[in-house]
Amino acid sequence: MKPISTNARTATGRELFRDKPKKKPAPKTSDATIAIQRGEHGRYQVKSGYMSGEFVARAFPKAPSNARGLIAEATGETEEAAIAALHDIIDARETRRRADRRVDPQTGISIPSNEEYAEALDQVALTRPQRAMLTTLALAGDDGLTDAGLARSAGYKSRAAANRAFTNAGKLIANYLDVQTSSESRPNESGDAYFLGYRGPQRNEDDPGNWILHAEVRYAVRIGM
């Protein structure tokens, strides 16, 4: 009877375990680990998750936007509760804002507050010429600008082109703030332009009057300069 080879047994054991990779230790988890969920409510992006021992939901400007600041925040016992609470905060904020809007006596258009215009200017993708017009008009104050001056401020050769760009800027901001801009006066001109400003006194039949920014728009433009 041949003796059992211990070398063979040992070699076999080494072969069984030689190629098996060593197990890596499981990563440690903590409350700081956050699984961020993303959603939307109105014109805002909503981010929610578990943070520092509680469920948090936060609202931010929706892309594309020049702003990245926090709009509102809420907490709850569950993630769903935090999101629902945040929705309530945003809805209440929008209701308050609408109630605070004034009606322009010349056009009948609802004019938002300084705060609303400032947010819209941060969010809406205006062109450089459009921003140039708003900046120049804000600096002009109550004197405003003639159509020719408005065109020069943005580098337009045509007064009609400048007025179209100004009107489109008003439309973009009005759409963002969800404001109806049908004007009760000057039916030949778009109410979108009157959402940003109004016409000054006419000097003669051929003069439509200077464009003058609403005080709220002036304020919003100046703080953003």
PDB file of C-alpha atoms in Angstrom:
ATOM      1  CA  MET A   1       0.000   0.000   0.000  1.00  0.00           C
ATOM      2  CA  LYS A   2       1.454   3.310  -1.092  1.00  0.00           C
ATOM      3  CA  PRO A   3       1.653   6.064   1.501  1.00  0.00           C
ATOM      4  CA  ILE A   4      -0.601   9.100   1.028  1.00  0.00           C
ATOM      5  CA  SER A   5       1.364  12.068  -0.291  1.00  0.00           C
ATOM      6  CA  THR A   6       0.959  15.120   1.904  1.00  0.00           C
ATOM      7  CA  ASN A   7       2.615  17.197  -0.790  1.00  0.00           C
ATOM      8  CA  ALA A   8      -0.189  16.364  -3.196  1.00  0.00           C
ATOM      9  CA  ARG A   9      -2.836  17.310  -0.637  1.00  0.00           C
ATOM     10  CA  THR A  10      -1.104  20.557   0.151  1.00  0.00           C
ATOM     11  CA  ALA A  11      -0.603  21.389  -3.492  1.00  0.00           C
ATOM     12  CA  THR A  12      -4.255  20.703  -4.223  1.00  0.00           C
ATOM     13  CA  GLY A  13      -5.298  23.074  -1.426  1.00  0.00           C
ATOM     14  CA  ARG A  14      -3.075  25.806  -2.762  1.00  0.00           C
ATOM     15  CA  GLU A  15      -4.527  25.420  -6.261  1.00  0.00           C
ATOM     16  CA  LEU A  16      -8.085  25.753  -4.922  1.00  0.00           C
ATOM     17  CA  PHE A  17      -7.444  29.134  -3.375  1.00  0.00           C
ATOM     18  CA  ARG A  18      -4.597  30.559  -5.439  1.00  0.00           C
ATOM     19  CA  ASP A  19      -6.672  32.346  -8.140  1.00  0.00           C
ATOM     20  CA  LYS A  20      -9.575  33.536  -5.989  1.00  0.00           C
ATOM     21  CA  PRO A  21      -9.411  37.318  -5.424  1.00  0.00           C
ATOM     22  CA  LYS A  22      -9.457  38.550  -1.880  1.00  0.00           C
ATOM     23  CA  LYS A  23     -12.736  40.037  -0.744  1.00  0.00           C
ATOM     24  CA  LYS A  24     -12.666  43.803  -0.358  1.00  0.00           C
ATOM     25  CA  PRO A  25     -14.170  45.194   2.817  1.00  0.00           C
ATOM     26  CA  ALA A  26     -17.678  46.602   2.346  1.00  0.00           C
ATOM     27  CA  PRO A  27     -17.729  50.398   2.230  1.00  0.00           C
ATOM     28  CA  LYS A  28     -18.961  52.086   5.343  1.00  0.00           C
ATOM     29  CA  THR A  29     -22.258  53.909   5.051  1.00  0.00           C
ATOM     30  CA  SER A  30     -23.463  56.906   7.015  1.00  0.00           C
ATOM     31  CA  ASP A  31     -26.288  59.395   7.165  1.00  0.00           C
ATOM     32  CA  ALA A  32     -24.172  61.724   5.047  1.00  0.00           C
ATOM     33  CA  THR A  33     -24.775  59.494   2.004  1.00  0.00           C
ATOM     34  CA  ILE A  34     -27.594  61.143   0.004  1.00  0.00           C
ATOM     35  CA  ALA A  35     -29.559  59.716  -2.906  1.00  0.00           C
ATOM     36  CA  ILE A  36     -30.772  62.888  -4.609  1.00  0.00           C
ATOM     37  CA  GLN A  37     -34.112  62.710  -6.401  1.00  0.00           C
ATOM     38  CA  ARG A  38     -34.963  65.337  -9.023  1.00  0.00           C
ATOM     39  CA  GLY A  39     -38.332  66.659 -10.108  1.00  0.00           C
ATOM     40  CA  GLU A  40     -40.108  69.849 -11.136  1.00  0.00           C
ATOM     41  CA  HIS A  41     -42.840  72.103  -9.809  1.00  0.00           C
ATOM     42  CA  GLY A  42     -43.955  75.001 -11.963  1.00  0.00           C
ATOM     43  CA  ARG A  43     -40.881  76.812 -13.237  1.00  0.00           C
ATOM     44  CA  TYR A  44     -38.578  75.368 -10.563  1.00  0.00           C
ATOM     45  CA  GLN A  45     -36.420  72.264 -10.267  1.00  0.00           C
ATOM     46  CA  VAL A  46     -36.972  70.250  -7.085  1.00  0.00           C
ATOM     47  CA  LYS A  47     -34.209  68.214  -5.442  1.00  0.00           C
ATOM     48  CA  SER A  48     -34.964  65.956  -2.474  1.00  0.00           C
ATOM     49  CA  GLY A  49     -33.186  63.418  -0.301  1.00  0.00           C
ATOM     50  CA  TYR A  50     -32.187  62.334   3.201  1.00  0.00           C
ATOM     51  CA  MET A  51     -29.755  64.730   4.812  1.00  0.00           C
ATOM     52  CA  SER A  52     -28.394  65.027   8.358  1.00  0.00           C
ATOM     53  CA  GLY A  53     -31.120  62.851   9.822  1.00  0.00           C
ATOM     54  CA  GLU A  54     -34.137  64.328   8.039  1.00  0.00           C
ATOM     55  CA  PHE A  55     -35.837  64.399   4.644  1.00  0.00           C
ATOM     56  CA  VAL A  56     -35.274  67.666   2.794  1.00  0.00           C
ATOM     57  CA  ALA A  57     -36.740  69.095  -0.428  1.00  0.00           C
ATOM     58  CA  ARG A  58     -35.337  72.200  -2.089  1.00  0.00           C
ATOM     59  CA  ALA A  59     -36.390  74.311  -5.076  1.00  0.00           C
ATOM     60  CA  PHE A  60     -33.844  75.810  -7.481  1.00  0.00           C
ATOM     61  CA  PRO A  61     -34.016  77.732 -10.758  1.00  0.00           C
ATOM     62  CA  LYS A  62     -34.687  75.403 -13.657  1.00  0.00           C
ATOM     63  CA  ALA A  63     -32.083  75.164 -16.396  1.00  0.00           C
ATOM     64  CA  PRO A  64     -31.231  76.964 -18.568  1.00  0.00           C
ATOM     65  CA  SER A  65     -30.716  79.799 -16.133  1.00  0.00           C
ATOM     66  CA  ASN A  66     -28.111  82.333 -15.104  1.00  0.00           C
ATOM     67  CA  ALA A  67     -29.066  81.870 -11.445  1.00  0.00           C
ATOM     68  CA  ARG A  68     -28.277  78.901  -9.228  1.00  0.00           C
ATOM     69  CA  GLY A  69     -29.534  80.084  -5.849  1.00  0.00           C
ATOM     70  CA  LEU A  70     -31.909  78.325  -3.473  1.00  0.00           C
ATOM     71  CA  ILE A  71     -35.532  79.412  -3.966  1.00  0.00           C
ATOM     72  CA  ALA A  72     -37.266  77.552  -1.121  1.00  0.00           C
ATOM     73  CA  GLU A  73     -36.759  74.604   1.254  1.00  0.00           C
ATOM     74  CA  ALA A  74     -38.964  72.250   3.299  1.00  0.00           C
ATOM     75  CA  THR A  75     -38.510  69.190   5.524  1.00  0.00           C
ATOM     76  CA  GLY A  76     -40.802  66.263   6.361  1.00  0.00           C
ATOM     77  CA  GLU A  77     -41.045  62.887   8.084  1.00  0.00           C
ATOM     78  CA  THR A  78     -40.778  61.237   4.661  1.00  0.00           C
ATOM     79  CA  GLU A  79     -39.372  62.371   1.346  1.00  0.00           C
ATOM     80  CA  GLU A  80     -42.880  62.600  -0.096  1.00  0.00           C
ATOM     81  CA  ALA A  81     -43.978  64.787   2.821  1.00  0.00           C
ATOM     82  CA  ALA A  82     -40.999  67.109   2.340  1.00  0.00           C
ATOM     83  CA  ILE A  83     -41.772  67.468  -1.385  1.00  0.00           C
ATOM     84  CA  ALA A  84     -45.465  68.144  -0.695  1.00  0.00           C
ATOM     85  CA  ALA A  85     -44.545  70.792   1.896  1.00  0.00           C
ATOM     86  CA  LEU A  86     -42.194  72.439  -0.594  1.00  0.00           C
ATOM     87  CA  HIS A  87     -44.933  72.514  -3.249  1.00  0.00           C
ATOM     88  CA  ASP A  88     -47.225  74.255  -0.739  1.00  0.00           C
ATOM     89  CA  ILE A  89     -44.540  76.855   0.004  1.00  0.00           C
ATOM     90  CA  ILE A  90     -43.985  77.585  -3.688  1.00  0.00           C
ATOM     91  CA  ASP A  91     -47.733  77.803  -4.405  1.00  0.00           C
ATOM     92  CA  ALA A  92     -48.283  80.167  -1.473  1.00  0.00           C
ATOM     93  CA  ARG A  93     -45.375  82.295  -2.669  1.00  0.00           C
ATOM     94  CA  GLU A  94     -46.847  82.555  -6.161  1.00  0.00           C
ATOM     95  CA  THR A  95     -50.293  83.451  -4.783  1.00  0.00           C
ATOM     96  CA  ARG A  96     -48.793  86.199  -2.622  1.00  0.00           C
ATOM     97  CA  ARG A  97     -46.838  87.587  -5.554  1.00  0.00           C
ATOM     98  CA  ARG A  98     -49.893  87.765  -7.794  1.00  0.00           C
ATOM     99  CA  ALA A  99     -51.838  89.581  -5.081  1.00  0.00           C
ATOM    100  CA  ASP A 100     -49.045  92.162  -4.750  1.00  0.00           C
ATOM    101  CA  ARG A 101     -48.982  93.055  -8.456  1.00  0.00           C
ATOM    102  CA  ARG A 102     -50.257  96.471  -9.452  1.00  0.00           C
ATOM    103  CA  VAL A 103     -52.268  97.295 -12.567  1.00  0.00           C
ATOM    104  CA  ASP A 104     -50.763  99.840 -14.925  1.00  0.00           C
ATOM    105  CA  PRO A 105     -53.455 102.534 -15.476  1.00  0.00           C
ATOM    106  CA  GLN A 106     -52.356 103.216 -19.060  1.00  0.00           C
ATOM    107  CA  THR A 107     -52.406  99.640 -20.344  1.00  0.00           C
ATOM    108  CA  GLY A 108     -54.364  97.539 -17.849  1.00  0.00           C
ATOM    109  CA  ILE A 109     -51.417  95.090 -17.624  1.00  0.00           C
ATOM    110  CA  SER A 110     -50.504  93.545 -14.262  1.00  0.00           C
ATOM    111  CA  ILE A 111     -47.059  94.784 -13.245  1.00  0.00           C
ATOM    112  CA  PRO A 112     -45.049  92.423 -11.013  1.00  0.00           C
ATOM    113  CA  SER A 113     -42.904  93.480  -8.070  1.00  0.00           C
ATOM    114  CA  ASN A 114     -39.190  94.334  -8.025  1.00  0.00           C
ATOM    115  CA  GLU A 115     -38.543  90.828  -6.690  1.00  0.00           C
ATOM    116  CA  GLU A 116     -40.339  89.105  -9.554  1.00  0.00           C
ATOM    117  CA  TYR A 117     -38.651  91.135 -12.269  1.00  0.00           C
ATOM    118  CA  ALA A 118     -35.251  90.540 -10.656  1.00  0.00           C
ATOM    119  CA  GLU A 119     -35.806  86.783 -10.621  1.00  0.00           C
ATOM    120  CA  ALA A 120     -37.017  86.780 -14.216  1.00  0.00           C
ATOM    121  CA  LEU A 121     -33.999  88.746 -15.431  1.00  0.00           C
ATOM    122  CA  ASP A 122     -31.742  86.164 -13.780  1.00  0.00           C
ATOM    123  CA  GLN A 123     -33.629  83.285 -15.364  1.00  0.00           C
ATOM    124  CA  VAL A 124     -34.607  84.354 -18.875  1.00  0.00           C
ATOM    125  CA  ALA A 125     -32.074  84.003 -21.690  1.00  0.00           C
ATOM    126  CA  LEU A 126     -32.077  87.528 -23.141  1.00  0.00           C
ATOM    127  CA  THR A 127     -29.708  88.508 -25.938  1.00  0.00           C
ATOM    128  CA  ARG A 128     -26.924  91.037 -25.444  1.00  0.00           C
ATOM    129  CA  PRO A 129     -28.785  93.704 -27.452  1.00  0.00           C
ATOM    130  CA  GLN A 130     -31.913  93.152 -25.342  1.00  0.00           C
ATOM    131  CA  ARG A 131     -29.946  93.514 -22.120  1.00  0.00           C
ATOM    132  CA  ALA A 132     -28.197  96.579 -23.524  1.00  0.00           C
ATOM    133  CA  MET A 133     -31.569  98.219 -24.222  1.00  0.00           C
ATOM    134  CA  LEU A 134     -32.860  97.466 -20.720  1.00  0.00           C
ATOM    135  CA  THR A 135     -29.665  98.774 -19.119  1.00  0.00           C
ATOM    136  CA  THR A 136     -29.710 102.018 -21.107  1.00  0.00           C
ATOM    137  CA  LEU A 137     -33.403 102.539 -20.419  1.00  0.00           C
ATOM    138  CA  ALA A 138     -32.862 101.908 -16.692  1.00  0.00           C
ATOM    139  CA  LEU A 139     -30.133 104.566 -16.612  1.00  0.00           C
ATOM    140  CA  ALA A 140     -32.320 106.969 -18.590  1.00  0.00           C
ATOM    141  CA  GLY A 141     -34.915 106.951 -15.798  1.00  0.00           C
ATOM    142  CA  ASP A 142     -38.095 108.952 -16.313  1.00  0.00           C
ATOM    143  CA  ASP A 143     -36.738 110.579 -19.467  1.00  0.00           C
ATOM    144  CA  GLY A 144     -36.643 107.295 -21.351  1.00  0.00           C
ATOM    145  CA  LEU A 145     -35.385 106.870 -24.900  1.00  0.00           C
ATOM    146  CA  THR A 146     -36.701 107.686 -28.340  1.00  0.00           C
ATOM    147  CA  ASP A 147     -37.083 104.789 -30.771  1.00  0.00           C
ATOM    148  CA  ALA A 148     -33.872 105.946 -32.446  1.00  0.00           C
ATOM    149  CA  GLY A 149     -32.071 106.067 -29.100  1.00  0.00           C
ATOM    150  CA  LEU A 150     -33.337 102.613 -28.222  1.00  0.00           C
ATOM    151  CA  ALA A 151     -31.975 101.277 -31.514  1.00  0.00           C
ATOM    152  CA  ARG A 152     -28.580 102.934 -30.997  1.00  0.00           C
ATOM    153  CA  SER A 153     -28.257 101.559 -27.465  1.00  0.00           C
ATOM    154  CA  ALA A 154     -28.287  98.008 -28.809  1.00  0.00           C
ATOM    155  CA  GLY A 155     -26.493  98.558 -32.102  1.00  0.00           C
ATOM    156  CA  TYR A 156     -29.562  98.220 -34.336  1.00  0.00           C
ATOM    157  CA  LYS A 157     -29.719 100.208 -37.555  1.00  0.00           C
ATOM    158  CA  SER A 158     -33.485  99.814 -37.773  1.00  0.00           C
ATOM    159  CA  ARG A 159     -35.934 101.245 -35.239  1.00  0.00           C
ATOM    160  CA  ALA A 160     -38.405  98.501 -36.159  1.00  0.00           C
ATOM    161  CA  ALA A 161     -35.819  95.801 -35.408  1.00  0.00           C
ATOM    162  CA  ALA A 162     -35.047  97.379 -32.044  1.00  0.00           C
ATOM    163  CA  ASN A 163     -38.731  97.556 -31.125  1.00  0.00           C
ATOM    164  CA  ARG A 164     -39.205  93.902 -32.100  1.00  0.00           C
ATOM    165  CA  ALA A 165     -36.295  92.877 -29.884  1.00  0.00           C
ATOM    166  CA  PHE A 166     -37.664  94.973 -27.022  1.00  0.00           C
ATOM    167  CA  THR A 167     -41.104  93.430 -27.465  1.00  0.00           C
ATOM    168  CA  ASN A 168     -39.646  89.902 -27.533  1.00  0.00           C
ATOM    169  CA  ALA A 169     -37.777  90.594 -24.296  1.00  0.00           C
ATOM    170  CA  GLY A 170     -41.072  91.605 -22.703  1.00  0.00           C
ATOM    171  CA  LYS A 171     -42.731  88.441 -24.002  1.00  0.00           C
ATOM    172  CA  LEU A 172     -40.024  86.165 -22.588  1.00  0.00           C
ATOM    173  CA  ILE A 173     -40.209  87.757 -19.148  1.00  0.00           C
ATOM    174  CA  ALA A 174     -44.025  87.858 -19.141  1.00  0.00           C
ATOM    175  CA  ASN A 175     -44.188  84.161 -20.081  1.00  0.00           C
ATOM    176  CA  TYR A 176     -41.770  83.272 -17.313  1.00  0.00           C
ATOM    177  CA  LEU A 177     -43.833  85.182 -14.742  1.00  0.00           C
ATOM    178  CA  ASP A 178     -47.113  83.914 -16.231  1.00  0.00           C
ATOM    179  CA  VAL A 179     -48.592  87.364 -16.885  1.00  0.00           C
ATOM    180  CA  GLN A 180     -51.149  88.190 -19.574  1.00  0.00           C
ATOM    181  CA  THR A 181     -49.990  91.188 -21.612  1.00  0.00           C
ATOM    182  CA  SER A 182     -52.957  92.211 -23.769  1.00  0.00           C
ATOM    183  CA  SER A 183     -52.829  96.009 -23.762  1.00  0.00           C
ATOM    184  CA  GLU A 184     -55.952  98.157 -23.484  1.00  0.00           C
ATOM    185  CA  SER A 185     -54.254 101.127 -25.153  1.00  0.00           C
ATOM    186  CA  ARG A 186     -52.264 101.586 -28.372  1.00  0.00           C
ATOM    187  CA  PRO A 187     -53.748  98.509 -30.071  1.00  0.00           C
ATOM    188  CA  ASN A 188     -51.217  98.807 -32.901  1.00  0.00           C
ATOM    189  CA  GLU A 189     -48.395  97.907 -30.487  1.00  0.00           C
ATOM    190  CA  SER A 190     -47.856  94.608 -28.675  1.00  0.00           C
ATOM    191  CA  GLY A 191     -48.724  94.427 -25.000  1.00  0.00           C
ATOM    192  CA  ASP A 192     -45.510  92.474 -24.445  1.00  0.00           C
ATOM    193  CA  ALA A 193     -43.494  95.686 -24.816  1.00  0.00           C
ATOM    194  CA  TYR A 194     -45.792  97.457 -22.339  1.00  0.00           C
ATOM    195  CA  PHE A 195     -45.001  94.766 -19.793  1.00  0.00           C
ATOM    196  CA  LEU A 196     -41.531  96.325 -19.577  1.00  0.00           C
ATOM    197  CA  GLY A 197     -42.391  99.999 -19.968  1.00  0.00           C
ATOM    198  CA  TYR A 198     -44.704 102.637 -21.362  1.00  0.00           C
ATOM    199  CA  ARG A 199     -44.727 105.475 -23.847  1.00  0.00           C
ATOM    200  CA  GLY A 200     -44.052 109.016 -22.666  1.00  0.00           C
ATOM    201  CA  PRO A 201     -45.942 112.097 -23.981  1.00  0.00           C
ATOM    202  CA  GLN A 202     -46.093 112.538 -27.743  1.00  0.00           C
ATOM    203  CA  ARG A 203     -44.425 115.713 -29.017  1.00  0.00           C
ATOM    204  CA  ASN A 204     -46.194 115.593 -32.348  1.00  0.00           C
ATOM    205  CA  GLU A 205     -48.268 113.272 -34.530  1.00  0.00           C
ATOM    206  CA  ASP A 206     -45.179 111.504 -35.865  1.00  0.00           C
ATOM    207  CA  ASP A 207     -43.629 110.996 -32.433  1.00  0.00           C
ATOM    208  CA  PRO A 208     -44.903 107.916 -30.552  1.00  0.00           C
ATOM    209  CA  GLY A 209     -43.295 109.111 -27.308  1.00  0.00           C
ATOM    210  CA  ASN A 210     -40.183 107.874 -25.522  1.00  0.00           C
ATOM    211  CA  TRP A 211     -39.980 104.367 -24.126  1.00  0.00           C
ATOM    212  CA  ILE A 212     -39.767 104.541 -20.310  1.00  0.00           C
ATOM    213  CA  LEU A 213     -39.195 101.469 -18.144  1.00  0.00           C
ATOM    214  CA  HIS A 214     -41.559 100.717 -15.295  1.00  0.00           C
ATOM    215  CA  ALA A 215     -39.970 101.603 -11.949  1.00  0.00           C
ATOM    216  CA  GLU A 216     -39.963  97.935 -10.950  1.00  0.00           C
ATOM    217  CA  VAL A 217     -38.036  96.929 -14.070  1.00  0.00           C
ATOM    218  CA  ARG A 218     -35.555  99.768 -13.548  1.00  0.00           C
ATOM    219  CA  TYR A 219     -34.882  98.583 -10.028  1.00  0.00           C
ATOM    220  CA  ALA A 220     -34.404  94.967 -11.114  1.00  0.00           C
ATOM    221  CA  VAL A 221     -32.047  95.942 -13.932  1.00  0.00           C
ATOM    222  CA  ARG A 222     -29.954  98.228 -11.725  1.00  0.00           C
ATOM    223  CA  ILE A 223     -29.402  95.672  -8.954  1.00  0.00           C
ATOM    224  CA  GLY A 224     -28.323  93.164 -11.588  1.00  0.00           C
ATOM    225  CA  MET A 225     -25.820  95.492 -13.283  1.00  0.00           C
TER     226      MET A 225
END
